[in-house]
Short mmCIF file of C-alpha atoms and ligand atoms in Angstrom, two decimals:
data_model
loop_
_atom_site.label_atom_id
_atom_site.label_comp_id
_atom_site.label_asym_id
_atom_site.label_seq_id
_atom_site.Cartn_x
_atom_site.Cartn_y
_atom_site.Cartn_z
CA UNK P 17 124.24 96.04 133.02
CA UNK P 18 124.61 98.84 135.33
CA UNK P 19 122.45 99.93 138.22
CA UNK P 20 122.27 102.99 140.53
CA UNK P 21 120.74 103.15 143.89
CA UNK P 22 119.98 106.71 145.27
CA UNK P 23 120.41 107.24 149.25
CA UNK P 24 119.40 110.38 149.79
CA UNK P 25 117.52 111.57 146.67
CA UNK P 26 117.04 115.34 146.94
CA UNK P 27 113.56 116.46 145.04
CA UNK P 28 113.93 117.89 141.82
CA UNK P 29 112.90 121.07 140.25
CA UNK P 30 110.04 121.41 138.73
CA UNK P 31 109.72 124.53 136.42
CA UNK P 32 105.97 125.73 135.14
CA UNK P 33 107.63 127.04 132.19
CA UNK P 34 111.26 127.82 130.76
CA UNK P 35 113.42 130.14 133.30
CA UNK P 36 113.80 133.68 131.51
CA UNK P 37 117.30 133.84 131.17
CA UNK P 38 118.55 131.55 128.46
CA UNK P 39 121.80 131.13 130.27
CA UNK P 40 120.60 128.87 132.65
CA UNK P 41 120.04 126.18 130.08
CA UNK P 42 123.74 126.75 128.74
CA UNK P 43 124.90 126.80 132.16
CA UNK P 44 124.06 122.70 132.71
CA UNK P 45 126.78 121.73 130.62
CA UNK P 46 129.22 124.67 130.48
CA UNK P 47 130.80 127.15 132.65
CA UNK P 48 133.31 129.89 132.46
CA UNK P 49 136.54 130.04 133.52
CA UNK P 50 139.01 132.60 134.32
CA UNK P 51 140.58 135.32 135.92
CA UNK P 52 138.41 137.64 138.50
CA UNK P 53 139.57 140.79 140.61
CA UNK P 54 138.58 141.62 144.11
CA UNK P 55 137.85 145.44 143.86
CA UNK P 56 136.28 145.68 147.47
CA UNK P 57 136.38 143.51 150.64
CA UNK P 58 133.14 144.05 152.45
CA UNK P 59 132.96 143.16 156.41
CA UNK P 60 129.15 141.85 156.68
CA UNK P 61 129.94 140.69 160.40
CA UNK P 62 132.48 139.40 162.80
CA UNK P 63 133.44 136.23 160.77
CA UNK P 64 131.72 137.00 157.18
CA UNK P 65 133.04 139.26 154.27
CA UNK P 66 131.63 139.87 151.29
CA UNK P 67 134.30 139.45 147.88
CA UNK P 68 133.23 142.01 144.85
CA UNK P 69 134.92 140.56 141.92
CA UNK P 70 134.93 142.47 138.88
CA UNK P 71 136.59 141.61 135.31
CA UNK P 72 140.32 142.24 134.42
CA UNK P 73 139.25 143.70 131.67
CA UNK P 74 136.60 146.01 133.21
CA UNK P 75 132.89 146.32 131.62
CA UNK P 76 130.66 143.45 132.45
CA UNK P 77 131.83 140.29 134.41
CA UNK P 78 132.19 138.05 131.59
CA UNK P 79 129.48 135.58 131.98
CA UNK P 80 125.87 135.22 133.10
CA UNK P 81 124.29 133.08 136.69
CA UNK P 82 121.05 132.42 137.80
CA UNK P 83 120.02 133.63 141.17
CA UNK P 84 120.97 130.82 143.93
CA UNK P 85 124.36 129.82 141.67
CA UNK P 86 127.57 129.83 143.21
CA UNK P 87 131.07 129.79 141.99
CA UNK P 88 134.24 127.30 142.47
CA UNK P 89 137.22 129.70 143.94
CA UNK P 90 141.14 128.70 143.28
CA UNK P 91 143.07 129.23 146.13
CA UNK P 92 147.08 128.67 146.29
CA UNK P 93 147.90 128.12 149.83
CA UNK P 94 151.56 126.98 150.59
CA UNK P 95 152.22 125.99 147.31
CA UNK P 96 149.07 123.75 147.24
CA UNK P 97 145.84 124.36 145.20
CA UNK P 98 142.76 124.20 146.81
CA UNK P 99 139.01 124.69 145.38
CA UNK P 100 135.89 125.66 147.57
CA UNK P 101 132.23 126.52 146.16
CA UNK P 102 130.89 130.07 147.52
CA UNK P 103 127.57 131.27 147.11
CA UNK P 104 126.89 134.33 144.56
CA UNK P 105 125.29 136.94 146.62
CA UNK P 106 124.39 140.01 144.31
CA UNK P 107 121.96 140.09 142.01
CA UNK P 108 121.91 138.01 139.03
CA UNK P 109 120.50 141.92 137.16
CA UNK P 110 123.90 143.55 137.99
CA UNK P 111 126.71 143.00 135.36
CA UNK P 112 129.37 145.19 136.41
CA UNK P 113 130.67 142.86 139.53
CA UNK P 114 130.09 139.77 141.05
CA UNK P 115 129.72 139.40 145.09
CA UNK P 116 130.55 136.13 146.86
CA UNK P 117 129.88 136.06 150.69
CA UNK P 118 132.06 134.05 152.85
CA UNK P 119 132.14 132.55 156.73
CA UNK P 120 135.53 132.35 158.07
CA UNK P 121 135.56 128.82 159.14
CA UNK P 122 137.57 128.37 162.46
CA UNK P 123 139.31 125.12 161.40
CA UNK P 124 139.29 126.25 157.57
CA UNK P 125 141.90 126.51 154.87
CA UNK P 126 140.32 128.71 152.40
CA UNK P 127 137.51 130.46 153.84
CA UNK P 128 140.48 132.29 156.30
CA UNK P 129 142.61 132.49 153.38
CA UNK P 130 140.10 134.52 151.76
CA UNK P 131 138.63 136.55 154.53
CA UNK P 132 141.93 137.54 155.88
CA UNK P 133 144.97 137.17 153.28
CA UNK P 134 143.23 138.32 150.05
CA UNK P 135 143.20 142.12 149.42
CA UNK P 136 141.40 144.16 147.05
CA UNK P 137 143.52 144.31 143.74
CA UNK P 138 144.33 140.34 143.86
CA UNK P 139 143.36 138.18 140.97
CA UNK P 140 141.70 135.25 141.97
CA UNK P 141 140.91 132.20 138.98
CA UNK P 142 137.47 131.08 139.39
CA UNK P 143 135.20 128.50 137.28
CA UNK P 144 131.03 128.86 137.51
CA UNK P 145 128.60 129.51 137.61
CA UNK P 146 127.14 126.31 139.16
CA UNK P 147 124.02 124.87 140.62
CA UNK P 148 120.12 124.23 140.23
CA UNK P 149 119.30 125.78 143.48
CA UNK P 150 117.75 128.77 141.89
CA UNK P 151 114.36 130.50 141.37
CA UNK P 152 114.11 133.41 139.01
CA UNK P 153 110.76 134.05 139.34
CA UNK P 154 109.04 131.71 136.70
CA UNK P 155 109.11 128.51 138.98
CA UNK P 156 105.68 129.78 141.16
CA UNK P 157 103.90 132.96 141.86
CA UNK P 158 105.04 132.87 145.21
CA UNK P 159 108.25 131.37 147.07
CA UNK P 160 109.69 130.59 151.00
CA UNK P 161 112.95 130.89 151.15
CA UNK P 162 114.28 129.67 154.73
CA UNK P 163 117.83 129.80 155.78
CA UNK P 164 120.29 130.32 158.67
CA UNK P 165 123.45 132.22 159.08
CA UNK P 166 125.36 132.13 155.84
CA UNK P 167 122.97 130.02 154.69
CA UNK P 168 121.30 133.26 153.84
CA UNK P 169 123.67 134.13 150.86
CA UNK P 170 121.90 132.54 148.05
CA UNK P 171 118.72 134.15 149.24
CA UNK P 172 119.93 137.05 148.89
CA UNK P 173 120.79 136.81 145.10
CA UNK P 174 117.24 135.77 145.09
CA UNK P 175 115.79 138.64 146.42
CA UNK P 176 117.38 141.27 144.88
CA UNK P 177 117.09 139.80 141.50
CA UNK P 178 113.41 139.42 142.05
CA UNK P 179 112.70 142.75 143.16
CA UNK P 180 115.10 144.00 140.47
CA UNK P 181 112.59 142.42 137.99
CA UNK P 182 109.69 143.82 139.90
CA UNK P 183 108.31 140.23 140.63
CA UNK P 184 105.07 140.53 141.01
CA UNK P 185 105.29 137.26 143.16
CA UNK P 186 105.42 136.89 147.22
CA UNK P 187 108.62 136.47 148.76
CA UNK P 188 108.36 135.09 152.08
CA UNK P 189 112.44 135.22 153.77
CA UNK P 190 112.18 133.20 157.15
CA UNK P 191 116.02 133.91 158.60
CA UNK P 192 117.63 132.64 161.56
CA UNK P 193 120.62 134.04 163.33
CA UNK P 194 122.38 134.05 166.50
CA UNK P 195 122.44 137.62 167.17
CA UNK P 196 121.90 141.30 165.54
CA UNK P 197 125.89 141.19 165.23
CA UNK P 198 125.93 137.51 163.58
CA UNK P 199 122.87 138.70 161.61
CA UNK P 200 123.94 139.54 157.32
CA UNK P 201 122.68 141.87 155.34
CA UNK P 202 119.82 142.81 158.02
CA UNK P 203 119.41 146.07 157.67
CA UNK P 204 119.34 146.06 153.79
CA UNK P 205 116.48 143.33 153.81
CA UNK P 206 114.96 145.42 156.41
CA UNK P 207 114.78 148.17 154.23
CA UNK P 208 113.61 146.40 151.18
CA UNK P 209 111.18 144.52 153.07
CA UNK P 210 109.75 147.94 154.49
CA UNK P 211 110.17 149.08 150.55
CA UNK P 212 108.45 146.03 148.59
CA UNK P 213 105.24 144.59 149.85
CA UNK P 214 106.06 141.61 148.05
CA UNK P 215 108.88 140.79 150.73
CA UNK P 216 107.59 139.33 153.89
CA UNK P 217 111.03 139.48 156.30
CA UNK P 218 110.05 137.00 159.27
CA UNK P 219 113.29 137.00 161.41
CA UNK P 220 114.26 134.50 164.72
CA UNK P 221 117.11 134.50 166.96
CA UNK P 222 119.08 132.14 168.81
CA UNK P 223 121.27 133.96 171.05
CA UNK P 224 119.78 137.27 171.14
CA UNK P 225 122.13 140.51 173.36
CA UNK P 226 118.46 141.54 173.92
CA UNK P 227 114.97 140.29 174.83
CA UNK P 228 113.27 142.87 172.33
CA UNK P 229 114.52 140.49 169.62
CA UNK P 230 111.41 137.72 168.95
CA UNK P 231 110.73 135.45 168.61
CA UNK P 232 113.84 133.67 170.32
CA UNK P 233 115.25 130.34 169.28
CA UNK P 234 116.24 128.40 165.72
CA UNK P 235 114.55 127.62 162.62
CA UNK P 236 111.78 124.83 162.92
CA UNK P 237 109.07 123.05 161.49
CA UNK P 238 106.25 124.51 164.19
CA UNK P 239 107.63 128.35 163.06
CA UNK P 240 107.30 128.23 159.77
CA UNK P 241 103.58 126.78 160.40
CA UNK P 242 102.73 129.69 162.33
CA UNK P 243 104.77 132.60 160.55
CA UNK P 244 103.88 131.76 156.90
CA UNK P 245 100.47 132.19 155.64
CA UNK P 246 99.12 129.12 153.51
CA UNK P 247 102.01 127.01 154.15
CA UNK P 248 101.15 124.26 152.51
CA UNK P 249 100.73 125.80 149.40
CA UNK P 250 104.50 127.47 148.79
CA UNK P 251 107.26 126.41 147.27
CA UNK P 252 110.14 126.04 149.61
CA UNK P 253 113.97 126.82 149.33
CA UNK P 254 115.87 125.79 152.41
CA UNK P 255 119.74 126.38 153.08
CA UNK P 256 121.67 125.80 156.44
CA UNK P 257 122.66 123.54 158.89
CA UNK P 258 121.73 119.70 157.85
CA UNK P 259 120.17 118.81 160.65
CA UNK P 260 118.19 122.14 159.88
CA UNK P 261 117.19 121.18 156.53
CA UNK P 262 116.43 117.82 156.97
CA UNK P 263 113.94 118.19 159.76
CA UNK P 264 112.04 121.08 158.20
CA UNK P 265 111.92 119.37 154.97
CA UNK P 266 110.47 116.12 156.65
CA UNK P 267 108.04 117.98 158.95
CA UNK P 268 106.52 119.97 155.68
CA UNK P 269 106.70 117.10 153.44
CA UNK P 270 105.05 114.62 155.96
CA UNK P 271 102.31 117.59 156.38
CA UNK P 272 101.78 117.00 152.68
CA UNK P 273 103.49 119.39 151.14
CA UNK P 274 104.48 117.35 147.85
CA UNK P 275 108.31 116.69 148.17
CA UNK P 276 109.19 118.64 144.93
CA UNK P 277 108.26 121.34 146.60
CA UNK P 278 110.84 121.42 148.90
CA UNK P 279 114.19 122.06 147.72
CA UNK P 280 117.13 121.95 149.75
CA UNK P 281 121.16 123.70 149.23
CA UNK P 282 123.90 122.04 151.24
CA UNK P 283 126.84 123.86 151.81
CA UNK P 284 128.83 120.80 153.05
CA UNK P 285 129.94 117.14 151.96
CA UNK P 286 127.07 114.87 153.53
CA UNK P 287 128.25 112.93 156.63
CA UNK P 288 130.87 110.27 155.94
CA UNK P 289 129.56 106.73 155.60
CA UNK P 290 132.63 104.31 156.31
CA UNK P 291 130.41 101.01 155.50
CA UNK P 292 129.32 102.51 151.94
CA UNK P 293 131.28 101.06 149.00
CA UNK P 294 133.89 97.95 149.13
CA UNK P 295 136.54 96.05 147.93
CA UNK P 296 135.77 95.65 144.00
CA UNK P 297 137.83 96.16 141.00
CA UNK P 298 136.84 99.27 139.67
CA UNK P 299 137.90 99.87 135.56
CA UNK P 300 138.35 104.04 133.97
CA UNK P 301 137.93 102.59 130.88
CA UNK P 302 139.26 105.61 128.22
CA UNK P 303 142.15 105.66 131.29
CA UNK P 304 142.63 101.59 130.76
CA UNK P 305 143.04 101.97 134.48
CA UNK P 306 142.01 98.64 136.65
CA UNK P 307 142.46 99.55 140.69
CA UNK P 308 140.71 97.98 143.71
CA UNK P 309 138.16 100.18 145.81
CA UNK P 310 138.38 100.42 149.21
CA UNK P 311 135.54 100.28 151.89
CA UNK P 312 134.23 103.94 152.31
CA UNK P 313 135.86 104.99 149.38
CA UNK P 314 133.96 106.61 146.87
CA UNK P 315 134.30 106.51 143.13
CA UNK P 316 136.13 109.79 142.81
CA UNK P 317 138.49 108.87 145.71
CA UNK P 318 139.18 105.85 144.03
CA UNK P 319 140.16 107.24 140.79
CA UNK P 320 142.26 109.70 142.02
CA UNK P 321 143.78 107.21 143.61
CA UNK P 322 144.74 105.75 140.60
CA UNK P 323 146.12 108.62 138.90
CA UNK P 324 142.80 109.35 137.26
CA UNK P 325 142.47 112.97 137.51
CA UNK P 326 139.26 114.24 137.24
CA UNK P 327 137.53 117.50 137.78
CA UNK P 328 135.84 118.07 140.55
CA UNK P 329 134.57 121.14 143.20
CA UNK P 330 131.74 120.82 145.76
CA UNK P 331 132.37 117.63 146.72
CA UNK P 332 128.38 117.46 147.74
CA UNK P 333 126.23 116.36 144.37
CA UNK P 334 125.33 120.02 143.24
CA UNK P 335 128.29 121.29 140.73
CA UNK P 336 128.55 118.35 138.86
CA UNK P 337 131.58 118.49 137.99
CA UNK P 338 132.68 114.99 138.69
CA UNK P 339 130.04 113.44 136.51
CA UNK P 340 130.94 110.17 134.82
CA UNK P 341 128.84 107.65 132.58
CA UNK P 342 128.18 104.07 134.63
CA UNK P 343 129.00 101.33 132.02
CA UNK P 344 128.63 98.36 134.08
CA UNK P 345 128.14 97.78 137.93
CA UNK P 346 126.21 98.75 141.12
CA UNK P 347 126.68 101.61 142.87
CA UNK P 348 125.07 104.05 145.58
CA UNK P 349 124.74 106.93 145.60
CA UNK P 350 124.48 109.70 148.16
CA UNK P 351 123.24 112.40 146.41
CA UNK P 352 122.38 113.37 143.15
CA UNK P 353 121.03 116.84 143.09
CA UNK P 354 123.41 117.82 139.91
CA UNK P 355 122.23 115.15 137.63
CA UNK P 356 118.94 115.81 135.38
CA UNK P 357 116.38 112.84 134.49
CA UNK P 358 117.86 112.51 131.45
CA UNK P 359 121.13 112.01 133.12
CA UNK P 360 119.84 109.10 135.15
CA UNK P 361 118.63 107.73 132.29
CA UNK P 362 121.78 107.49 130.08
CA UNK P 363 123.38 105.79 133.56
CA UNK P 364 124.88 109.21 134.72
CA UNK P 365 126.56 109.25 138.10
CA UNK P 366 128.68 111.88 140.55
CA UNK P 367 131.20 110.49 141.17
CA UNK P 368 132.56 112.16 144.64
CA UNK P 369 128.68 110.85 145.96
CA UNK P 370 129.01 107.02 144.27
CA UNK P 371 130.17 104.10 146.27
CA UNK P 372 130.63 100.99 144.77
CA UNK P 373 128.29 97.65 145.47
CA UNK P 374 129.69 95.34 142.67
CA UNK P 375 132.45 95.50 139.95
CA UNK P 376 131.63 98.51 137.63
CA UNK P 377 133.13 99.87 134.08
CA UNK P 378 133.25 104.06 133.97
CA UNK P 379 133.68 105.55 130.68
CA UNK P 380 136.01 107.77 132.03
S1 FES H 19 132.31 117.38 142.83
FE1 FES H 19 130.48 118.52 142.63
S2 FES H 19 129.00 116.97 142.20
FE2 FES H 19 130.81 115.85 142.57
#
């Protein structure tokens, strides 16, 4: 008997008919692996670069993504391996590289590492694509996509694979940034925005250096109401802060909005719960491993505890990486934006997002 409790159940997609590229379909149970090269460093502001990666081999990067994917990046820092998730930012149209955009955290490990050490030439090993945040066009004849600072990046995969296709859909991009210095990839939205009717650029600012920049102040709930037309009617893509995302999504969804209409991208582990999980015996069965969890310990934590080594990346229920059958038990989970009905069904769970509430068996 096994049972699994969802915390913070993220809506799922809903897609009017099958996504174009057949990839995308492949990509929910496989991924590539490999070898990339950075051929160009690209400074998008103070603390944000932009990685092109292009293949070893040269000709096309070696495997497809959908717009609003993201890749797992390999970094060997003092002799230690480390894996972060980075959004893809180019368009999913252009074969010849691959662009990953990333904020140089202040108390980071990688995101430094690979805004400041890595040079164009260096090989970097990479696994992906990854991720159901994406919208290729066939999902609704018209789509919001709201983010914040980097939060931005897979947005802009989605635009320029959109208007790449000639979408005959509206895009309507609400960004927030701090400044015109913080702000990424302005001027080229600007100009495709100014280019495409179908983009509708609606910009804020937080800190603006100058009062000609309006309206002033963050992403909320009462903006979007009065900057996008029909509002209730739109399908919604959010990515940023958490606090961001959560309040937006509640405001629209308690406004009706039906709350599969509202998707949402974290970038970042949800909060730490220390009272989640407990002391149970926890069995990797194909392991014939038997180890007792600890309070706020979740599954994954627990297995690698006990010398169970499995794979893992975001950390945060999208890659699913860390996906493991349920045999027997209770658990909770956090989040479980990676698994697919089906999944659920068959007594799926992530692993890095499930904390024990009773003995439990994993087939893993
Ligand atoms: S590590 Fe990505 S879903 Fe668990």
């Amino acid at each position: 008997m096994m049972m699994v409790r969802s915390r913070r159940r993220r809506p799922t997609r809903q897609f009017l008919e099958p996504a174009k590229t057949p990839v995308s379909e492949e990509n929910q149970d496989t991924y590539w692996s490999g070898c990339l090269i950075v051929a160009e460093i690209i400074i998008e502001s103070p603390q944000v670069r932009t990685l092109r990666l292009i293949s070893p081999e040269g000709g096309s990067i070696p495997f497809h993504f959908l717009p609003g994917q993201y890749i797992d990046v390999e970094a060997a820092i003092d002799g230690e391996t480390y894996h972060r998730s980075y959004s893809i930012s180019s368009s999913a149209r252009r074969i010849d590289c691959l662009d990953i955009t990333v904020k140089r955290e202040p108390h980071g490990l990688v995101s430094p590492w690979l805004c400041d050490a890595v040079k164009p030439g260096d090989r970097l090993n990479i696994r992906g694509p990854f991720g159901q945040f994406t919208f290729t066009g066939t999902e609704a004849q018209s789509v919001v996509l709201v983010g914040a600072g980097v939060g931005i990046t897979p947005f802009v995969s989605m635009i320029r694979t959109l208007l790449d296709d000639a979408w005959k859909g509206e895009v309507h991009a609400l960004f927030g940034f701090r400044n015109r210095e913080e702000a990424l990839f302005l001027e080229e939205m600007e100009s495709l925005a100014a280019t495409f009717p179908t983009l509708n650029l609606h910009l804020t600012w937080s800190k603006p250096e100058s009062r000609k920049l309006r309206p002033k102040g963050r992403i909320t709930p009462r903006l979007i109401r009065k900057t996008i037309p029909r509002w209730r009617d739109r399908l919604y893509y959010l990515c940023g802060p958490l606090d961001m995302m959560d309040h937006v999504r509640s405001d629209l969804v308690w406004r009706g909005v039906p709350v599969d209409r509202v998707l949402t991208e974290a970038f970042a582990p949800p909060p730490r719960d220390e009272s989640l999980g407990g002391e149970f015996k926890i069995t990797f069965q194909r392991f014939g491993v038997e180890i007792t969890s600890e309070q706020g310990e979740s599954l994954l934590e627990t297995a690698t505890r006990a010398g169970v080594m499995m794979d893992f990346s975001c950390l945060s229920g999208t890659c699913g990486l860390c996906q493991a059958r349920l045999v027997e038990g209770d658990v909770e989970m956090m989040a479980d934006d990676a698994l697919r009905p089906e999944d659920i069904e068959r007594g799926e769970i992530l692993t890095c997002q499930a904390f024990p509430k009773s003995p439990c068996v994993i087939d893993a």
